[in-house]
mmCIF file of C-alpha atoms in Angstrom:
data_model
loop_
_atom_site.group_PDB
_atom_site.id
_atom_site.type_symbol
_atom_site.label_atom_id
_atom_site.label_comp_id
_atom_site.label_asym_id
_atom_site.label_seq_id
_atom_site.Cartn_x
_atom_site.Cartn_y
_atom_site.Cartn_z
ATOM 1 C CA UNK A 30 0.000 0.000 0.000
ATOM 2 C CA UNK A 31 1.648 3.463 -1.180
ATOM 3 C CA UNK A 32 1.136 6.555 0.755
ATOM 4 C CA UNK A 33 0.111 9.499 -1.734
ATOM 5 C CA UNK A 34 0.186 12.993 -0.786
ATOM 6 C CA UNK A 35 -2.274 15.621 -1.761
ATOM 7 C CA UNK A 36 -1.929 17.261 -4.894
ATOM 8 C CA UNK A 37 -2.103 21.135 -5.288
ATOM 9 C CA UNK A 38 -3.435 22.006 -8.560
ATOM 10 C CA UNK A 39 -2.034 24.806 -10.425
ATOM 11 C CA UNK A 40 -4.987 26.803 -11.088
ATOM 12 C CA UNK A 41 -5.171 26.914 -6.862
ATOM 13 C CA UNK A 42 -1.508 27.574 -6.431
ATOM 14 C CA UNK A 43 -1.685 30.186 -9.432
ATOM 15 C CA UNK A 44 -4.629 31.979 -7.167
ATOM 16 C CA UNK A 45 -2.474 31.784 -4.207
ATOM 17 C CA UNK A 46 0.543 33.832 -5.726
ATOM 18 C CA UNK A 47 -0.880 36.596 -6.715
ATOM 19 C CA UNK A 48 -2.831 37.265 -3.210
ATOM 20 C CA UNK A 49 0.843 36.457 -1.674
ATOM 21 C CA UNK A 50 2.937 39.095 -3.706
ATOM 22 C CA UNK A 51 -0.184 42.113 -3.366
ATOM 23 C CA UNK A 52 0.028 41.245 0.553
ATOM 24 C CA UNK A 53 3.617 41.423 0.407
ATOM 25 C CA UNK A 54 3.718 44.763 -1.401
ATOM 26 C CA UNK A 55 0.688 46.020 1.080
ATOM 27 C CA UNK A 56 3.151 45.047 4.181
ATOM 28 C CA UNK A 57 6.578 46.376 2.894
ATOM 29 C CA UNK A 58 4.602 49.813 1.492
ATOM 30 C CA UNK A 59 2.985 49.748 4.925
ATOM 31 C CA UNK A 60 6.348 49.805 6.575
ATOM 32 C CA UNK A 61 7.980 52.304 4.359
ATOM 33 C CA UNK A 62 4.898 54.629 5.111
ATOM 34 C CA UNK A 63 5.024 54.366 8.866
ATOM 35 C CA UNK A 64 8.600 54.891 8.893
ATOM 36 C CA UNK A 65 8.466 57.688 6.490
ATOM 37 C CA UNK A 66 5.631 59.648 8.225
ATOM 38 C CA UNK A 67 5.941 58.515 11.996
ATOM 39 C CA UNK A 68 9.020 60.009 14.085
ATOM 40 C CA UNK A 69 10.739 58.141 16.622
ATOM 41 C CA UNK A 70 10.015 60.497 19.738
ATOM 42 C CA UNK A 71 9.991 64.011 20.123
ATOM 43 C CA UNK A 72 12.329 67.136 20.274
ATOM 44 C CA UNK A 73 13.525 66.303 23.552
ATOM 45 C CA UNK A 74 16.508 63.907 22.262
ATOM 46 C CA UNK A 75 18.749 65.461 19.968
ATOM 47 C CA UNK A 76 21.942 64.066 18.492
ATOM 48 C CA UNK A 77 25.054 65.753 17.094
ATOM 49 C CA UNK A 78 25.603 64.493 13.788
ATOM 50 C CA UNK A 79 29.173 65.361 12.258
ATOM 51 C CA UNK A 80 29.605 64.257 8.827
ATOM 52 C CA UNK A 81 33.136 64.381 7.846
ATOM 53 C CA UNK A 82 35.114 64.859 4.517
ATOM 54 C CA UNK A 83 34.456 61.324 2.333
ATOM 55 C CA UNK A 84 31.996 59.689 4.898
ATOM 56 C CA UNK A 85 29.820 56.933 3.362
ATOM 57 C CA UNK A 86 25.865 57.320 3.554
ATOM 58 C CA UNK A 87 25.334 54.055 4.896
ATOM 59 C CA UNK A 88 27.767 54.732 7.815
ATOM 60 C CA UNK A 89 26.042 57.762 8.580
ATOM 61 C CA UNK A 90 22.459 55.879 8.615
ATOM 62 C CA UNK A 91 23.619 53.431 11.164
ATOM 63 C CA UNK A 92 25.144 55.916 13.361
ATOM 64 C CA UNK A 93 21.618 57.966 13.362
ATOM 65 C CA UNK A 94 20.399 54.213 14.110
ATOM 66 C CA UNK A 95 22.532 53.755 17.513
ATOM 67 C CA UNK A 96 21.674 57.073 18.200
ATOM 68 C CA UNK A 97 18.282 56.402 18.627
ATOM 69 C CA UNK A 98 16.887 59.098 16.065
ATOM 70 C CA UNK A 99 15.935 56.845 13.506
ATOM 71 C CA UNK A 100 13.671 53.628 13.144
ATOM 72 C CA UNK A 101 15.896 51.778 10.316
ATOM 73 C CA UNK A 102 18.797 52.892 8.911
ATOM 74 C CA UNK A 103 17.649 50.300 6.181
ATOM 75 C CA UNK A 104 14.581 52.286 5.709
ATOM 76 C CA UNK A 105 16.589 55.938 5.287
ATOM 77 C CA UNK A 106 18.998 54.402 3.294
ATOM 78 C CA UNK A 107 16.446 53.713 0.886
ATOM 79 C CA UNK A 108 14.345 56.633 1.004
ATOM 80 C CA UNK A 109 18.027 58.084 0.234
ATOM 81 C CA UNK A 110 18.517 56.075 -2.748
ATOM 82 C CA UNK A 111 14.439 56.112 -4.481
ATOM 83 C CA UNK A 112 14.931 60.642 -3.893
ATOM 84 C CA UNK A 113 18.579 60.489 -5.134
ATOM 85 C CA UNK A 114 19.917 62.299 -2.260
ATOM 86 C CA UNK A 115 22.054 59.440 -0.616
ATOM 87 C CA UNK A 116 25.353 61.058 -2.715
ATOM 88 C CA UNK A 117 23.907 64.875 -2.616
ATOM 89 C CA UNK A 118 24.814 64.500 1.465
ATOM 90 C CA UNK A 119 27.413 67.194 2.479
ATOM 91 C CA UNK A 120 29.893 67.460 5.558
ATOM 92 C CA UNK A 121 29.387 69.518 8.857
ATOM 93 C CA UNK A 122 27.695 69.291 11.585
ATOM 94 C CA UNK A 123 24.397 68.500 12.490
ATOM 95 C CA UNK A 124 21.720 68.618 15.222
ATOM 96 C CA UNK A 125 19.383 65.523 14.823
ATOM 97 C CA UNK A 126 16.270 65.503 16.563
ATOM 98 C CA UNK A 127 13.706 62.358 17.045
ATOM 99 C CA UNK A 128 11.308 64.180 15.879
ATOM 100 C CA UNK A 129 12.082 64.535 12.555
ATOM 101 C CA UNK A 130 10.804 62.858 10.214
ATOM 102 C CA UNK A 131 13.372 60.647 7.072
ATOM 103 C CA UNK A 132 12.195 62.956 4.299
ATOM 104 C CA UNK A 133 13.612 66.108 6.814
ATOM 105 C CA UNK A 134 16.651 64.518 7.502
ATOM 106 C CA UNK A 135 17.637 63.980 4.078
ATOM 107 C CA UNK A 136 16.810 67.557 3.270
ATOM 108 C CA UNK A 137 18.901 68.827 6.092
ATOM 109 C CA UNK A 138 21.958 66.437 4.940
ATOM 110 C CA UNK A 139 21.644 67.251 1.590
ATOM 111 C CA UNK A 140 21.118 70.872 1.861
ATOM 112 C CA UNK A 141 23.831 71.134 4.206
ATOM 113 C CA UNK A 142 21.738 73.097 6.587
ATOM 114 C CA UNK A 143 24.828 72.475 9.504
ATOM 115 C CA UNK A 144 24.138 73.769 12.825
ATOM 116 C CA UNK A 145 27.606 75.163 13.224
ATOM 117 C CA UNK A 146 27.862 78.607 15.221
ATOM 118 C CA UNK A 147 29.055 81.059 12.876
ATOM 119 C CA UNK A 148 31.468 83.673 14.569
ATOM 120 C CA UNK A 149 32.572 86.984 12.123
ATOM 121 C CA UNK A 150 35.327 88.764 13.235
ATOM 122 C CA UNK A 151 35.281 92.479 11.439
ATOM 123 C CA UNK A 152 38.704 93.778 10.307
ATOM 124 C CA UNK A 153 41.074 95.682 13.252
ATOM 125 C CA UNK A 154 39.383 94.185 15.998
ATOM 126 C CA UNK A 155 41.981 93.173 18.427
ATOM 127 C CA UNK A 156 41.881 89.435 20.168
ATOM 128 C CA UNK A 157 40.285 91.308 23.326
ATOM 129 C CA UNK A 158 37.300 92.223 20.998
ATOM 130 C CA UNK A 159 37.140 88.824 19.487
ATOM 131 C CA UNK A 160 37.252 86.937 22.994
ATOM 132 C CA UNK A 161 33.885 89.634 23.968
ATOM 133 C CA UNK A 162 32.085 88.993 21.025
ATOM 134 C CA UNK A 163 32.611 85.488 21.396
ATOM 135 C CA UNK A 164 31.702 85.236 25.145
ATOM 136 C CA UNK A 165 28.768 87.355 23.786
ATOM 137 C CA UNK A 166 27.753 84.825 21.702
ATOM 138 C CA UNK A 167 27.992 82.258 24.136
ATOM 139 C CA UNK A 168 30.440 80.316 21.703
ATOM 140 C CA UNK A 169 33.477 80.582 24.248
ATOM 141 C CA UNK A 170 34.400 81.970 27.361
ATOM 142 C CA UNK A 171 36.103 85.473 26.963
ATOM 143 C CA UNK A 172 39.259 84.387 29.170
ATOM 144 C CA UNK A 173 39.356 80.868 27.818
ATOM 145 C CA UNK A 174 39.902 82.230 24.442
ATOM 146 C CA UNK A 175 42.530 84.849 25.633
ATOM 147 C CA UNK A 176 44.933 81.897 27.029
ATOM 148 C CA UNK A 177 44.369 79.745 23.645
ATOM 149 C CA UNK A 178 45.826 83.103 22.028
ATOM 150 C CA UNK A 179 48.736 83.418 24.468
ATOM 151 C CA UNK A 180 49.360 79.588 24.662
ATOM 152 C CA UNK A 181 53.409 79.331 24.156
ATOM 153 C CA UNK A 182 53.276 75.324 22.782
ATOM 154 C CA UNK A 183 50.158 77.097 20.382
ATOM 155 C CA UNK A 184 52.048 79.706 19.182
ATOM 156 C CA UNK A 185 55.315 77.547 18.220
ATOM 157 C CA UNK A 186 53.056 75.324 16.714
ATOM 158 C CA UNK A 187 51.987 77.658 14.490
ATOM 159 C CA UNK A 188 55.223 79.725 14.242
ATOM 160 C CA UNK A 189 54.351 82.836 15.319
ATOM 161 C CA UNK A 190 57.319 84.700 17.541
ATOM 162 C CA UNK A 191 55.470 86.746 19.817
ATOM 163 C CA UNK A 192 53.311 87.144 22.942
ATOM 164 C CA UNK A 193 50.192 86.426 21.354
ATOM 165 C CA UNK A 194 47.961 85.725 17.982
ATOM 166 C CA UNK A 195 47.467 89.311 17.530
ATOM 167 C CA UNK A 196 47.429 90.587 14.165
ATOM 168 C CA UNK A 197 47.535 86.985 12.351
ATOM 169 C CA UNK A 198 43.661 86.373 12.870
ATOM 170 C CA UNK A 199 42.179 86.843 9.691
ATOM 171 C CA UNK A 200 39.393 88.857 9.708
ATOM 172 C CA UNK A 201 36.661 86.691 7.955
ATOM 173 C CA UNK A 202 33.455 84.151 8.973
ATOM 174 C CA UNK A 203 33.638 80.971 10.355
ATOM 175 C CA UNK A 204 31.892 77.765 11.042
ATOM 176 C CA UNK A 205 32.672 76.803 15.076
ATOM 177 C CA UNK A 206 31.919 73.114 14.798
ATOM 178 C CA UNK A 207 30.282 70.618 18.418
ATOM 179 C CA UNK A 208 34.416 69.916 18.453
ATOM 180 C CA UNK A 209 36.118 72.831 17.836
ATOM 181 C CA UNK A 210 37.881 74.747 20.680
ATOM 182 C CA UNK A 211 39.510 77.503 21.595
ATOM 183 C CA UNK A 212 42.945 76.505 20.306
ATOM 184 C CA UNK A 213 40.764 75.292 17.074
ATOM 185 C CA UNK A 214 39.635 78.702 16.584
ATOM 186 C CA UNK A 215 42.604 80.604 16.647
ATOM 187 C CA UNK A 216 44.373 77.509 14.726
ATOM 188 C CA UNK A 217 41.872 78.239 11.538
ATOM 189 C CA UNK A 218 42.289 81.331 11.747
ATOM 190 C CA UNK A 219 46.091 81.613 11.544
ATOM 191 C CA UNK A 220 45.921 79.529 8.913
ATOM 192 C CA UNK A 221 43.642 81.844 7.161
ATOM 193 C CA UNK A 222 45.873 84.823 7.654
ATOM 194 C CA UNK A 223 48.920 82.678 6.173
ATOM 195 C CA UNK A 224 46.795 81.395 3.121
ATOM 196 C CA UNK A 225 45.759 85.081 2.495
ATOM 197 C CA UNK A 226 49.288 86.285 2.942
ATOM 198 C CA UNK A 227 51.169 84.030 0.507
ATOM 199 C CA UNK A 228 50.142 86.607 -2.076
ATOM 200 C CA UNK A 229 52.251 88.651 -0.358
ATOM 201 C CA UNK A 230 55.481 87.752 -0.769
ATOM 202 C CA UNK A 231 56.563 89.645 -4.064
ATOM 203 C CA UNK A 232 55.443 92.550 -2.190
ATOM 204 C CA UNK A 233 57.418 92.142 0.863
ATOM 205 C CA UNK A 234 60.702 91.670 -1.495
ATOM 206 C CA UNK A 235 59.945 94.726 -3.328
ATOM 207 C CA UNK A 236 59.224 97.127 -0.194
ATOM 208 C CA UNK A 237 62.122 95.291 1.700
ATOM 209 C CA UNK A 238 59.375 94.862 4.618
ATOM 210 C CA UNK A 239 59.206 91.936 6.722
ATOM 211 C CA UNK A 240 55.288 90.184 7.271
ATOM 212 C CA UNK A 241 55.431 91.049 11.130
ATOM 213 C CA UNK A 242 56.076 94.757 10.042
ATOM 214 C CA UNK A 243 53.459 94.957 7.708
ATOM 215 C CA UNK A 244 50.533 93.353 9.930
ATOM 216 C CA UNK A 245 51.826 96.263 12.396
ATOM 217 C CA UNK A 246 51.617 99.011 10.231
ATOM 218 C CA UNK A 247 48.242 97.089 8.802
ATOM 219 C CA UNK A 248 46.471 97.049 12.519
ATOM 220 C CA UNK A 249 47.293 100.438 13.344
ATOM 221 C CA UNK A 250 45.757 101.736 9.566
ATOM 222 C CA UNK A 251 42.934 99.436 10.252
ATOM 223 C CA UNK A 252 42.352 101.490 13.556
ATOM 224 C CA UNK A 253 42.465 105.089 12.440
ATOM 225 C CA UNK A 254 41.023 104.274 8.550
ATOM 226 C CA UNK A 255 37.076 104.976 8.209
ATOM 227 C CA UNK A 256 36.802 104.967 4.256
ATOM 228 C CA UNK A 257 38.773 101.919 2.853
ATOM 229 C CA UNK A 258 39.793 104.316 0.058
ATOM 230 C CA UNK A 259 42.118 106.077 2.689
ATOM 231 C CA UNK A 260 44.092 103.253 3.929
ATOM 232 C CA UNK A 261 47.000 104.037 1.549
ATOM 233 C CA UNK A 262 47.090 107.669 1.918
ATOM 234 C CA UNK A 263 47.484 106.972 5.566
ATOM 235 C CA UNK A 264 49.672 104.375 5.363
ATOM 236 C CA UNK A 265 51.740 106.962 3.273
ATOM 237 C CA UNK A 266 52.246 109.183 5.921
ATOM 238 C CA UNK A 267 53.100 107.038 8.654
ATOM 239 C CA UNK A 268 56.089 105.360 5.977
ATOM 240 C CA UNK A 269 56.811 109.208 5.481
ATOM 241 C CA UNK A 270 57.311 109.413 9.302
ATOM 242 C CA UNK A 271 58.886 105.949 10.274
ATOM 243 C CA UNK A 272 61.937 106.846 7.000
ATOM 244 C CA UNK A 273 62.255 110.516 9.043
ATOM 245 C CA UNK A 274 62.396 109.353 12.358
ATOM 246 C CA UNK A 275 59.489 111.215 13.345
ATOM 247 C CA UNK A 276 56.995 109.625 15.875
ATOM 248 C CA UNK A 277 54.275 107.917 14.404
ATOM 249 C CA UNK A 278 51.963 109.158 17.335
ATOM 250 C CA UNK A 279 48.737 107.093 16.862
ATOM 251 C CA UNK A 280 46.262 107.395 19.123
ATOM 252 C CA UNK A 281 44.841 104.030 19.038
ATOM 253 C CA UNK A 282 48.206 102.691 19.964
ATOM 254 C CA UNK A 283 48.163 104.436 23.559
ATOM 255 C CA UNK A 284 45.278 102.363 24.675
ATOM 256 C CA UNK A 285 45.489 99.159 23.180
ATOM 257 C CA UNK A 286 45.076 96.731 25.740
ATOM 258 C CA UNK A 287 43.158 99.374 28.049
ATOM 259 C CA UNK A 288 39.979 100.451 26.446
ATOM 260 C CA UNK A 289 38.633 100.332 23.020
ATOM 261 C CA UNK A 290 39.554 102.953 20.731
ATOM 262 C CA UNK A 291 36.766 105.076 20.453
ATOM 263 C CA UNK A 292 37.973 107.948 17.968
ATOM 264 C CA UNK A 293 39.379 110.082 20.821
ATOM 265 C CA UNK A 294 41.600 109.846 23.615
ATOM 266 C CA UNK A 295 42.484 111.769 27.003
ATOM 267 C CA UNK A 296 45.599 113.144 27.560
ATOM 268 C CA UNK A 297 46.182 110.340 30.337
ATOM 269 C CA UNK A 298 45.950 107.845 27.443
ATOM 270 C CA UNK A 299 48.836 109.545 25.599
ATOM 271 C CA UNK A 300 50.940 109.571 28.571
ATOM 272 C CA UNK A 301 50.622 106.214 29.330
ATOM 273 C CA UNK A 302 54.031 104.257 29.371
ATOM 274 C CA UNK A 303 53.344 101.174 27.201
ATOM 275 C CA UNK A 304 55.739 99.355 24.779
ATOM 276 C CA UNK A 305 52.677 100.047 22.155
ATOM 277 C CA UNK A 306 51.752 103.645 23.009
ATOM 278 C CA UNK A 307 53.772 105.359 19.721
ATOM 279 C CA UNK A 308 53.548 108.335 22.192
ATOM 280 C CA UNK A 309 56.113 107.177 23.796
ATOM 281 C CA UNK A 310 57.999 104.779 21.621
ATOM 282 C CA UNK A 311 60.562 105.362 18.160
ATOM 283 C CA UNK A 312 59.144 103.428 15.395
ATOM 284 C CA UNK A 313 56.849 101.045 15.118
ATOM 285 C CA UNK A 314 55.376 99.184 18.294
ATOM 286 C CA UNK A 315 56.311 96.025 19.803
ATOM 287 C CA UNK A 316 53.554 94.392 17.837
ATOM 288 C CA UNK A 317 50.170 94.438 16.441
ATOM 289 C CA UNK A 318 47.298 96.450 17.539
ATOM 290 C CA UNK A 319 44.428 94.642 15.906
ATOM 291 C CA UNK A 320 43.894 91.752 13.023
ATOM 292 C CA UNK A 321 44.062 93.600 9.778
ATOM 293 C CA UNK A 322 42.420 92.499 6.416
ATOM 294 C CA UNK A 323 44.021 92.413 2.840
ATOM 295 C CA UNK A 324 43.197 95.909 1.995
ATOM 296 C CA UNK A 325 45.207 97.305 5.246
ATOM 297 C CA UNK A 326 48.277 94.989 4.583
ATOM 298 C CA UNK A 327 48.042 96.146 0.695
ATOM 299 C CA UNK A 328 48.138 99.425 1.514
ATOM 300 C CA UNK A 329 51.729 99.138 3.856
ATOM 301 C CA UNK A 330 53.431 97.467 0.498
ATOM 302 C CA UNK A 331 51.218 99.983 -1.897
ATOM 303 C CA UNK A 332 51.349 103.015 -0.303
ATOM 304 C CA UNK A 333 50.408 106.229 -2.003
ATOM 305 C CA UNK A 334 53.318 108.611 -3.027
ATOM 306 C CA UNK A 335 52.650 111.557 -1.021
ATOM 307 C CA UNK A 336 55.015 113.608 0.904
ATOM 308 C CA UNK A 337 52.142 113.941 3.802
ATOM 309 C CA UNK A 338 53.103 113.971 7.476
ATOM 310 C CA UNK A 339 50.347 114.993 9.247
ATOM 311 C CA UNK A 340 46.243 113.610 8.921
ATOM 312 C CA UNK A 341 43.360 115.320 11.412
ATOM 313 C CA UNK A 342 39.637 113.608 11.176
ATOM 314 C CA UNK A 343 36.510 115.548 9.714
ATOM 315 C CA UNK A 344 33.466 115.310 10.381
ATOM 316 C CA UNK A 345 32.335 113.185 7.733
ATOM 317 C CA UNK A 346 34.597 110.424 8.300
ATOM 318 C CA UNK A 347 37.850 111.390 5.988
ATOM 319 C CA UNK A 348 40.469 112.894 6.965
ATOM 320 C CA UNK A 349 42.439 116.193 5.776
ATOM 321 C CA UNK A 350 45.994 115.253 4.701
ATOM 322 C CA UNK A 351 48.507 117.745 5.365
ATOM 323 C CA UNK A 352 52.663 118.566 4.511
ATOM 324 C CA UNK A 353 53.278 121.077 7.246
ATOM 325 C CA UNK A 354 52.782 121.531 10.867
ATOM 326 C CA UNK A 355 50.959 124.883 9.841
ATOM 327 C CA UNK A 356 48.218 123.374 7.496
ATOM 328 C CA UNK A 357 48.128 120.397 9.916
ATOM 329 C CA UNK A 358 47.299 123.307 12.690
ATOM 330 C CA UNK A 359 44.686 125.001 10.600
ATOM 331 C CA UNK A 360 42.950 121.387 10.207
ATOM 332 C CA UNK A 361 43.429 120.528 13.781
ATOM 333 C CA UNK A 362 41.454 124.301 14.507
ATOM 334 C CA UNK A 363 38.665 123.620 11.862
ATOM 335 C CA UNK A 364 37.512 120.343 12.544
ATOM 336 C CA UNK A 365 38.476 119.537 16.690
ATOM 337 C CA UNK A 366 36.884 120.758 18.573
ATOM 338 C CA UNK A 367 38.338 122.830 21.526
ATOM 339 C CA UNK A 368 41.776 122.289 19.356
ATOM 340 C CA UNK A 369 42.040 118.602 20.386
ATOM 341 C CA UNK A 370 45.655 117.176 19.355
ATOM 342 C CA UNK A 371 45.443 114.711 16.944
ATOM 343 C CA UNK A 372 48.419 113.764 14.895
#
């Protein structure tokens, strides 16, 4: 006696397939909805996402996956692929929150909508002005980012000879990243200045000037300059006075360090005994006053060929450039008031 199984005829099994595959489909377009539409939690867990230089999309899906963000990093990854944005993802950094949805996600990846604090620093501001606005900001603590600019081991690192960053800070915008410091900071920003500078070099041969000389001359300019159009008439008349021997006698120099140049000082401020007050000092200061921009170090090796010595502020924000201690007087009378000394 044999032992026969059933038989399934094909018209049954060929009923049976169909039903299979459409509940299939139902189920996986089910899933892909769910996960599309429904977030994982709210806005109360957020993760910090950074995406560096050459990172793969899949990598990045698993790590929003561990982080608890996401549902599937299977599910992401394909949304990725079927919207073609999986190799449109940029680097930075980014705040993830649970409560976004795939679809946002993607956007914000392949936008590269980072959540990096941007920090400007405007041209002559010294690293005293920096470290407020930045403690202002609430990006760093003012006196943490003073000792990253005074660091010794930061400054040979980035060969600078000299008490401080001051003066190679390039004035410009930047991205502060979730792991960039202090030291970070000033490190892009040095290497900023030195990108900007390489430009420089024919200059430098030509006006026999070293770099450190320039950015000197540069911050001071930067200080007293209102109109960019009179940086090199200015800078011509302090190169008129340094190749005399004449004082250079800028005003901004006898308080660096002490208040923030205003546009006037006391008389106490041009008394005070400082290696930086040109008041006091022969030539040009121990060091910078400020972080210049390109137009301010252009103007030390580009001067304008006057034969001025002498510059007094209107009130318009130029200034009247003058040859002799007479016209200079005459300015000083017109546009000071009660005869304020300016140099």
């Amino acid at each position: 006696m044999s032992l026969r199984l059933p038989r399934i005829s094909t018209i049954s099994t060929r009923r049976i397939i169909p039903w299979l595959f459409r509940g299939c489909t139902l189920l996986f377009l089910g899933w892909y909805l769910v996960l599309l539409y429904l977030p994982v939690g709210d806005a109360t867990r957020v993760y910090g996402l950074t995406v560096p230089k050459g990172a793969g999309f899949a990598g990045v899906a698993n790590e929003l996956k561990q982080a608890g963000v996401i549902r599937s990093s299977l599910h992401l990854r394909l949304v990725a692929r079927l919207r073609g944005l999986d190799r449109r993802m940029q680097t930075g950094d980014y705040r993830i929150s649970s409560a976004m949805v795939p679809s946002q996600i993607l956007e914000k990846l392949a936008n590269g909508q980072t959540d990096a604090c941007k920090f400007t620093l405007p041209e002559g501001y010294s690293i005293y002005q920096a470290a407020e606005l930045l403690h202002k900001q609430g990006v760093f603590d003012r006196a943490a980012f003073l000792e990253a600019c005074s660091d010794r081991s930061l400054l040979t690192e980035l060969g600078i000879n000299a008490k401080s960053v001051e003066g190679y800070l390039f004035p410009g915008t930047y991205q502060i990243g979730f792991h960039m410091d202090e030291a970070g900071l000033v490190t892009e920003m040095v290497r900023a200045f030195r990108h900007k500078a390489e430009g420089f070099k024919p200059l430098l041969d030509a006006a026999g000037m070293t770099i450190e000389q320039v950015v000197i001359l540069a911050s001071i300019i930067e200080r007293e300059a209102v109109s960019a159009e009179e940086k090199p008439l200015i800078a011509s008349v302090f190169l008129n006075r340094l190749r005399i021997g004449m004082p250079l006698q800028s005003d901004p120099t006898a308080i660096y360090g002490a208040k923030v140049f205003g546009g006037t000082v006391t008389k106490q401020d041009l008394q005070r005994t400082t290696l930086y007050n040109t008041y006091k000092v022969k030539g040009l200061p121990v060091g910078p006053i400020g972080n210049p921009g390109l137009e301010a170090m252009q103007a030390v090796l580009q001067p304008a060929k006057t034969d001025y010595l002498y510059f007094v502020a209107r009130k318009n924000g130029t200034h009247q450039f003058s040859r002799t201690l007479a016209e200079h007087n005459q300015g000083v009378n017109r546009f000071l008031k009660k005869g304020a000394k300016k140099r």
